[in-house]
Coordinates of C-alpha atoms (C1' of nucleotides) in Angstrom, one line a residue:
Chain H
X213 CA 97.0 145.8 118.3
X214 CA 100.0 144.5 120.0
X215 CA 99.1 143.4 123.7
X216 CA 102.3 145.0 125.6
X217 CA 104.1 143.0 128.2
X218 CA 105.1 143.7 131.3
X219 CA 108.5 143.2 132.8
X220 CA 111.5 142.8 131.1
X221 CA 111.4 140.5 127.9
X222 CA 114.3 139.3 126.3
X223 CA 115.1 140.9 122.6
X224 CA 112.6 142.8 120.8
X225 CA 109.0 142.3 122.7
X226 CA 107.3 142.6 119.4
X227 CA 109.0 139.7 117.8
X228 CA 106.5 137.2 119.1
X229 CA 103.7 138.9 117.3
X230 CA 105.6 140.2 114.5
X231 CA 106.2 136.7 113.4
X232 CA 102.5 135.8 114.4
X233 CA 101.0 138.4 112.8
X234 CA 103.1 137.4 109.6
X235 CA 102.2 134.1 109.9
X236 CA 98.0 134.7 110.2
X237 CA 98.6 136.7 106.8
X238 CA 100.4 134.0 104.8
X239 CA 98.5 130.9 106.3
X240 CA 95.2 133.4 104.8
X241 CA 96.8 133.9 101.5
X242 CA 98.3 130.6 100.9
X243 CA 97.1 128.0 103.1
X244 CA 99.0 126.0 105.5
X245 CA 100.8 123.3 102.7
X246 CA 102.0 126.7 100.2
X247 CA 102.9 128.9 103.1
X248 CA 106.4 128.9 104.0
X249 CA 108.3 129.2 107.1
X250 CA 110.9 131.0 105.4
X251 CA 108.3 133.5 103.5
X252 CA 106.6 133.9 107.4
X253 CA 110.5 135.3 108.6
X254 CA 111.4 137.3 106.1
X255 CA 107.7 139.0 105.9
X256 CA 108.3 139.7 109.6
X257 CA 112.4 140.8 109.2
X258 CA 113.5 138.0 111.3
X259 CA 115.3 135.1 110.5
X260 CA 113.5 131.1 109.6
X261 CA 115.4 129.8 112.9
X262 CA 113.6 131.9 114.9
X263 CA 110.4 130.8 114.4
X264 CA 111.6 127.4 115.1
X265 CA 113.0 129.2 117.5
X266 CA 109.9 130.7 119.1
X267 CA 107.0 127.9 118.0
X268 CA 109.2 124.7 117.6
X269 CA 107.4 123.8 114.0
X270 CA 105.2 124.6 111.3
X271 CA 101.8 122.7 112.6
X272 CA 102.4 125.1 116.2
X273 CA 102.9 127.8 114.7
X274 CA 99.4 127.4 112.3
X275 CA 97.6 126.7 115.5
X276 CA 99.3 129.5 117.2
X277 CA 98.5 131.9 114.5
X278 CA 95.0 130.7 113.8
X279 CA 93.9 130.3 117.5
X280 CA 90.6 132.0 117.3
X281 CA 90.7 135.0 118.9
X282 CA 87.0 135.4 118.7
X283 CA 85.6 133.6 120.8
X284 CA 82.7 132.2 120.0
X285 CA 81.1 131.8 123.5
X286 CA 81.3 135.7 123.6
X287 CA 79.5 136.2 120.2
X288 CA 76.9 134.0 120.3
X289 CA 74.3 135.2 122.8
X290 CA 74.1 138.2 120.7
X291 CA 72.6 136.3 118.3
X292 CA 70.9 134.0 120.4
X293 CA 68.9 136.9 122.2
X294 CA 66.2 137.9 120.5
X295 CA 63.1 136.4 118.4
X296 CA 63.3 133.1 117.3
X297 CA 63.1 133.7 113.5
X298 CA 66.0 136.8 113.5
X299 CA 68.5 134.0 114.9
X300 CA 69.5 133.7 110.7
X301 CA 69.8 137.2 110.2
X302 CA 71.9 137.0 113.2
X303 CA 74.4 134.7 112.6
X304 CA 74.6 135.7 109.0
X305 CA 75.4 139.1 110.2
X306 CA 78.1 138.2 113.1
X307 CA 79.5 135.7 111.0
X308 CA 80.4 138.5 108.3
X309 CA 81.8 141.1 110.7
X310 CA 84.2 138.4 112.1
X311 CA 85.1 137.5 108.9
X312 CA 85.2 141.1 107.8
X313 CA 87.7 142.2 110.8
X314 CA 91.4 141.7 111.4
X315 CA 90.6 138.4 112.9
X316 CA 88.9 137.0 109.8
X317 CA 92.2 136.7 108.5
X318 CA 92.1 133.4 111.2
X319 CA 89.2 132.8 109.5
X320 CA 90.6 132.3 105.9
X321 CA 93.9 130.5 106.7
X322 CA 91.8 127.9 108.3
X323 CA 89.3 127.7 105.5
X324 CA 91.9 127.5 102.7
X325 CA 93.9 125.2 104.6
X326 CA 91.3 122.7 105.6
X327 CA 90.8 121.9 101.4
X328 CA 94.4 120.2 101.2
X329 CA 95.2 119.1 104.5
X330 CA 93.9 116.7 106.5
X331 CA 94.2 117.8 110.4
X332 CA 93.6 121.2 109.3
X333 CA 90.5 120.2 107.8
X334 CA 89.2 118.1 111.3
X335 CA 90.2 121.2 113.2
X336 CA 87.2 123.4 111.3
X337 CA 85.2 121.1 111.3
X338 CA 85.1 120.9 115.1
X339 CA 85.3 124.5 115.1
X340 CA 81.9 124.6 113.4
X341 CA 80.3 121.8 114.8
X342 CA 81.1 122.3 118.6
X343 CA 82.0 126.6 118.8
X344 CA 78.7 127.3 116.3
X345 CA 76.0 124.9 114.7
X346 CA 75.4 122.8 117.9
X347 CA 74.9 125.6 120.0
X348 CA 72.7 127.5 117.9
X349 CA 70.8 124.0 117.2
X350 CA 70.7 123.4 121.0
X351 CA 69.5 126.5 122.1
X352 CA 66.5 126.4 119.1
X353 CA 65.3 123.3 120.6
X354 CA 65.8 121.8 117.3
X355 CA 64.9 118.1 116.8
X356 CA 67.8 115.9 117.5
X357 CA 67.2 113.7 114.9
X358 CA 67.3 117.3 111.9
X359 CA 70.2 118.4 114.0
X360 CA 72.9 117.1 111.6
X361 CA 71.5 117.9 108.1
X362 CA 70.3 121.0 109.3
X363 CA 73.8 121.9 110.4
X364 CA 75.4 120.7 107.8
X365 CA 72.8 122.7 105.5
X366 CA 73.9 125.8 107.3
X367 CA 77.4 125.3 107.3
X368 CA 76.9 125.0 103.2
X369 CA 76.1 128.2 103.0
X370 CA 78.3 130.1 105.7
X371 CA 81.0 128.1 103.8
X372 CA 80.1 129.2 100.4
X373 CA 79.5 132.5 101.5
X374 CA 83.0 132.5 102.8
X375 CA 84.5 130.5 99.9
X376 CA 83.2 133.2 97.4
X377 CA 83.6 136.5 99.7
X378 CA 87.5 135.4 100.8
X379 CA 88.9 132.9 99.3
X380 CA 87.9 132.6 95.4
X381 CA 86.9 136.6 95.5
X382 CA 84.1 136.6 93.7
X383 CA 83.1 140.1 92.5
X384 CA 79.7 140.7 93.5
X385 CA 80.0 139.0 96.5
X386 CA 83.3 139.8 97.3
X387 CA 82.5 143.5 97.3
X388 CA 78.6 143.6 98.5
X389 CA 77.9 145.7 101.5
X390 CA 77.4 143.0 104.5
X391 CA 74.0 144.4 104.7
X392 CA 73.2 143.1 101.3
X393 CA 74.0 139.4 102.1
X394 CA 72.7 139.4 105.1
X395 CA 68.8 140.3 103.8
X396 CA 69.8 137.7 101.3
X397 CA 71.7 135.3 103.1
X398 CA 69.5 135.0 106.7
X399 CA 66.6 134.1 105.5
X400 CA 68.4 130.9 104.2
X401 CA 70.2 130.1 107.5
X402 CA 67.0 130.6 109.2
X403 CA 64.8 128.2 106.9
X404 CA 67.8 125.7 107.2
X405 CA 67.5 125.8 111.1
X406 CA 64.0 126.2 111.5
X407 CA 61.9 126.0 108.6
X408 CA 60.5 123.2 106.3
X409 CA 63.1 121.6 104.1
X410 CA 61.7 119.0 102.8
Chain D
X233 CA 103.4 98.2 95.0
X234 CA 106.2 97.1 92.1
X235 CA 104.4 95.3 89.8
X236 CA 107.1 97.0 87.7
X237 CA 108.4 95.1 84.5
X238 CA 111.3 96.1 82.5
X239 CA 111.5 96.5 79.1
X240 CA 108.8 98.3 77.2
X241 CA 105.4 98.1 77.5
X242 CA 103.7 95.9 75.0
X243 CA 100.4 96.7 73.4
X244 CA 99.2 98.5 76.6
X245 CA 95.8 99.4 75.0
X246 CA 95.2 103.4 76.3
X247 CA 98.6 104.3 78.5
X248 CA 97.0 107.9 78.1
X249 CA 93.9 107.4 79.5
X250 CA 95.2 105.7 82.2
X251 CA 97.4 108.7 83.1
X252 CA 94.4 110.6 82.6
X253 CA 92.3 108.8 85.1
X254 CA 95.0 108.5 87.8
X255 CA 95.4 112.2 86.9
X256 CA 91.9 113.2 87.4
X257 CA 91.5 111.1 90.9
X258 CA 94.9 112.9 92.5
X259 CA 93.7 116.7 91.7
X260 CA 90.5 116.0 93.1
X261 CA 92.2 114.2 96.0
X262 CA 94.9 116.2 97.0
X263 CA 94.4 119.5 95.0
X264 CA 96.5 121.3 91.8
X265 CA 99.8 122.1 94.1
X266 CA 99.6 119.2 96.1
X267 CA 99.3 116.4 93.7
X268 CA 102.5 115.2 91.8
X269 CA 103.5 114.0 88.3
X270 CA 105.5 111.1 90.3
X271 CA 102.6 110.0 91.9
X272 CA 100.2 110.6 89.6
X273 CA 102.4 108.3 87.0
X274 CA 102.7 105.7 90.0
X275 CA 99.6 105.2 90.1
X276 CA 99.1 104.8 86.7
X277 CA 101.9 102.4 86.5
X278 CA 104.2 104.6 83.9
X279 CA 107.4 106.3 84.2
X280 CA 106.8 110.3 85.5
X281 CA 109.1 111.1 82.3
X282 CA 106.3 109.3 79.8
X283 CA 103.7 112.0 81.5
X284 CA 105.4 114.9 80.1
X285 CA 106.1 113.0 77.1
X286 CA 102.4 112.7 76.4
X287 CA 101.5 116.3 77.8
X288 CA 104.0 118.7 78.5
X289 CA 103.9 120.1 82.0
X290 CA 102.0 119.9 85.0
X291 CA 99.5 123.1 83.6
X292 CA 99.2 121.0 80.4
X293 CA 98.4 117.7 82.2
X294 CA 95.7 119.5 84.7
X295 CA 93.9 120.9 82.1
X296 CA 93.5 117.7 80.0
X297 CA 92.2 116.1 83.3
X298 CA 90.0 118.8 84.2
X299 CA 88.7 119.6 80.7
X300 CA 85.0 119.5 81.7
X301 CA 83.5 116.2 80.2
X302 CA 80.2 117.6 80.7
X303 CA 79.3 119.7 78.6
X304 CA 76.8 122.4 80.4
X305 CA 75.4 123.5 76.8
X306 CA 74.1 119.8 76.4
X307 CA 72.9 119.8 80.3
X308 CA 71.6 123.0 80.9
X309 CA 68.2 122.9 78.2
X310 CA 66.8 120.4 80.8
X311 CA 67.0 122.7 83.6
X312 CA 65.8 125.9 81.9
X313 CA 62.8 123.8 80.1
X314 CA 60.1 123.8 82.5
X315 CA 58.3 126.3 84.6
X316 CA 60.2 129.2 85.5
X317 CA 59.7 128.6 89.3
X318 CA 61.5 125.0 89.6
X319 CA 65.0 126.5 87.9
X320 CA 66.4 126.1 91.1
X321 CA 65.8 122.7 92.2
X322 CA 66.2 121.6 88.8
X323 CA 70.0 123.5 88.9
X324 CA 70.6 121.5 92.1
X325 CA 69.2 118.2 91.1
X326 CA 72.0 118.3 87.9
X327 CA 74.7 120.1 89.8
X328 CA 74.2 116.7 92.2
X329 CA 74.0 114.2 89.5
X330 CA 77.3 115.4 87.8
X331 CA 79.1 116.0 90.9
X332 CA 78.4 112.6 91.8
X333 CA 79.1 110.8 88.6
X334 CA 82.7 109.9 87.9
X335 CA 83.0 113.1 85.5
X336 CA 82.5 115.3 89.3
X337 CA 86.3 114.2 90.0
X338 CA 87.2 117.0 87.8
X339 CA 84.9 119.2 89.2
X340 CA 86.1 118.9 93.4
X341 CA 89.9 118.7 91.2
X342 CA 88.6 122.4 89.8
X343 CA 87.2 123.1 93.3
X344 CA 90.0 122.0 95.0
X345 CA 93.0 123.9 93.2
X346 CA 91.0 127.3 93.0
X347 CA 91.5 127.4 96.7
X348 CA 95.6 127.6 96.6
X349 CA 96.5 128.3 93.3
X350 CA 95.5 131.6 91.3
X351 CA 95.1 130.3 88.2
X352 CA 92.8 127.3 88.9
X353 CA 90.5 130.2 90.5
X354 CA 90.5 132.1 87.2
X355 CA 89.3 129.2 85.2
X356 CA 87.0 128.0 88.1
X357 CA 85.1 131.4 88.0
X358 CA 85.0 131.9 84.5
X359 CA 83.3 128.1 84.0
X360 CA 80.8 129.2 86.5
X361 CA 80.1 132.3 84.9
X362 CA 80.1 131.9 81.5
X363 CA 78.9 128.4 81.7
X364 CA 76.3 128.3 84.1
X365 CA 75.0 131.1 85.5
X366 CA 75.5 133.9 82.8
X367 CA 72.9 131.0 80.9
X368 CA 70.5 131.0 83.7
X369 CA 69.9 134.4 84.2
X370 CA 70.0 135.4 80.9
X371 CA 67.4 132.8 80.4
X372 CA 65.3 133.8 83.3
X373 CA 65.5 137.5 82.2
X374 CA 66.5 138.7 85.2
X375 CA 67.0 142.7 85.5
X376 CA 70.8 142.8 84.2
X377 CA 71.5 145.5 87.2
X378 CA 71.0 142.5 89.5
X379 CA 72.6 139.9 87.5
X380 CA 76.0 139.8 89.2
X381 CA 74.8 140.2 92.7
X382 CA 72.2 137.4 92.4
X383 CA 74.7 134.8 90.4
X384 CA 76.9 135.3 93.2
X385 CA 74.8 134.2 96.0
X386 CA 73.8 131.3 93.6
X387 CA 77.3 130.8 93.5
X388 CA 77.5 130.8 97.1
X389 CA 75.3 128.0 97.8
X390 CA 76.5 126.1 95.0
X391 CA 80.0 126.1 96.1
X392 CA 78.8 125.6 99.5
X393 CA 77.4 122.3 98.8
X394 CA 80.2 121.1 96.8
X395 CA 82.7 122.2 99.6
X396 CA 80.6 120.2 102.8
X397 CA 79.7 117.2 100.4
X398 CA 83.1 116.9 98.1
X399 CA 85.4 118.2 99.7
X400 CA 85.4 118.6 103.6
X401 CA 83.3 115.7 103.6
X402 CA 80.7 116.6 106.3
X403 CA 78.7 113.7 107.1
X404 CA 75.5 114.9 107.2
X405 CA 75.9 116.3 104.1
X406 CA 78.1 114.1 102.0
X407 CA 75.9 111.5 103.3
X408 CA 72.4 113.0 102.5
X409 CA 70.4 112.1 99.2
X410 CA 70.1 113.8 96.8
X411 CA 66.9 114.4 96.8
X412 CA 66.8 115.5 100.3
X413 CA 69.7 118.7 99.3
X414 CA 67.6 119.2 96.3
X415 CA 64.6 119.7 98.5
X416 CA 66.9 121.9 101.0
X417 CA 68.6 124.1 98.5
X418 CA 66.6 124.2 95.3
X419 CA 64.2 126.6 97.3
X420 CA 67.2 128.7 98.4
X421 CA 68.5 129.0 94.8
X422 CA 65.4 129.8 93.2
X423 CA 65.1 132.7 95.8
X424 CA 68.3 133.4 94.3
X425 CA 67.2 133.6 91.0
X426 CA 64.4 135.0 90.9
X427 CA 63.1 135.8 94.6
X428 CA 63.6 138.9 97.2
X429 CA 66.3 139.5 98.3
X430 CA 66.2 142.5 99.7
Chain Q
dG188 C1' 108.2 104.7 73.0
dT189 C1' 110.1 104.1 77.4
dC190 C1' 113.2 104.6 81.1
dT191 C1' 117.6 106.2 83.9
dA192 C1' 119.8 109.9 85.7
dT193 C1' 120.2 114.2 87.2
dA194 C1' 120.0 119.3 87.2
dG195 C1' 118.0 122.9 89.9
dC196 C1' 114.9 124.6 93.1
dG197 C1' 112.5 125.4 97.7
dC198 C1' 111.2 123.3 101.5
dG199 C1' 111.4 122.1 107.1
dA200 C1' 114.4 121.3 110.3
dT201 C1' 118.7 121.5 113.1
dA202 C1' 123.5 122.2 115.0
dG203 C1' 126.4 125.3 116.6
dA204 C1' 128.9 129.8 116.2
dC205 C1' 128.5 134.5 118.1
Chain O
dG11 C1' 118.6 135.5 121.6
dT12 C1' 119.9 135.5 117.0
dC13 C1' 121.9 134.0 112.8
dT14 C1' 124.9 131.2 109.4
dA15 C1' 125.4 127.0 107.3
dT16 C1' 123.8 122.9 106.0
dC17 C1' 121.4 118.4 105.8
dG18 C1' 118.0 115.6 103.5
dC19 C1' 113.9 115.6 101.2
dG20 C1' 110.5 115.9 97.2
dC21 C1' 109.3 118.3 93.5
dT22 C1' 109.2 119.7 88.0
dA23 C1' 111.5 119.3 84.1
dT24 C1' 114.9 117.8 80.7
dA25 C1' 118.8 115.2 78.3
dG26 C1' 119.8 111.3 76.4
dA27 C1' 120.6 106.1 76.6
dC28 C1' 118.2 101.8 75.1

DNA sequence: GTCTATAGCGCGATAGAC
DNA sequence: GTCTATCGCGCTATAGAC
């Protein structure tokens, strides 16, 4: 899906999202540190200069490729509406078909790239904390002080689900029906976020 | 930084551990691709040529450092003896203690590498298979149909926690006791196991 | 046994020609 | 706007001197 310009650009308009597009893919496969500028150009027929040309460096062109283009604010009342003990299920089952779509792809380069690099690694962590645990926690009326370890207990297994799904491809979970993880999966989430862990 | 000497190195009592243990701590730090023999032998205090003296290549060196000093065939017996219904926190409660021991370095160095490099995957998933939860369920007895499906989501929550606590570092869960993310997860794995899932 | 030196590679980035 | 050419770097690995 190539959003078309209007007006006359300069060269070819599909460049811009060639390159992009190229980029999301490798930063997904490789992660930021083993994805290479010159792999990115020739994936997308154009030449390494030009990316410089277009995003200036490597660390611009990651955030430009990974900027999420789901928006979080615009997913999460679907899985805030409803009954109180569902809000798992939910998430579990958004959080797959994100993952799942072209998009996820976003999704992945961060993921793999947060494990060996630093910034990379602060910018999901944000991501999760700010776009998805706090206001899921916030609108459960969850008790500050449970807010972190139930967050963090969440984000274990939306990470591991991910990890295994994505990036290490385990079988059974790599090829499950998103149905199937999410019976299994959302109950978890929900106990994590509203149930008794101790 | 040079507490380099010339001449040879007299009587130095175990050069090959040493490089061992810088090795170890640099996968687990930095990941299979990222770490390097020049650094790794830095920090050891030896020349990067005496590092593929003792072992040969990179491959060589990361498998001596990750060779898995504990042995799951002598640690498993302790979490299958018992009732059947406390597998799961018992699975957690020694997954913590070894990750946290010195020995976990070469466990988040494992972790760590399968993430970017697709033979450090390979040998991460076939650990976890063969080694832990092909044991497990064959232990439990669980209906072989649903054997791959139900290690998987094991897997999931296993990998989770080692990702937030190890090697993303989120507070509230690298931070937690482990007797508090025994309490959280044990529950969830034993569902798992031997629980609905559907 | 240990170190120096270097071959050979791929990388990010840039200058400047068309 | 696009590309060629190149700089400077860090890496693995090896050959060979002490």
């Amino acid at each position: 899906m190539s959003a078309r310009r209007t007006g006359r650009r300069p060269g070819s308009p599909d460049t811009r999202e060639a390159i992009l597009a190229a980029a999301r893919e490798a930063f997904a496969e490789r992660g930021f540190d083993a994805a290479s500028i010159r792999a990115i150009a020739t994936a997308a027929g154009v030449d390494p200069a030009l990316v410089h040309h277009y995003f200036g460096g490597k660390e611009e062109l990651f955030r430009a490729a990974t900027a999420f283009p789901a928006d979080p604010g615009r997913l999460l009342p679907a899985v805030l509406a409803g009954d109180r003990d569902g809000v798992g299920e939910r998430l579990v089952r958004v959080f797959l078909e994100v993952w799942d779509s072209p998009v996820g792809a976003a999704g992945v380069a961060l993921l793999r790239s947060a494990v060996s690099n630093d910034w990379t690694a602060r910018l999901l962590r944000e991501f999760l904390v700010t776009q998805v645990l706090r206001p899921v926690l916030d609108h459960l009326a969850v008790d500050p002080a449970q807010r972190p370890l139930r967050g963090g207990l969440v984000a274990t297994q939306l990470a591991g689900l991910a990890m295994m799904r994505y990036v290490l491809r385990f079988d059974a979970v790599a090829d499950a029906e998103p149905a199937t993880l999410v019976a299994a999966a959302g109950p978890t989430v929900q106990r994590y976020l509203t149930g008794d862990i101790t």
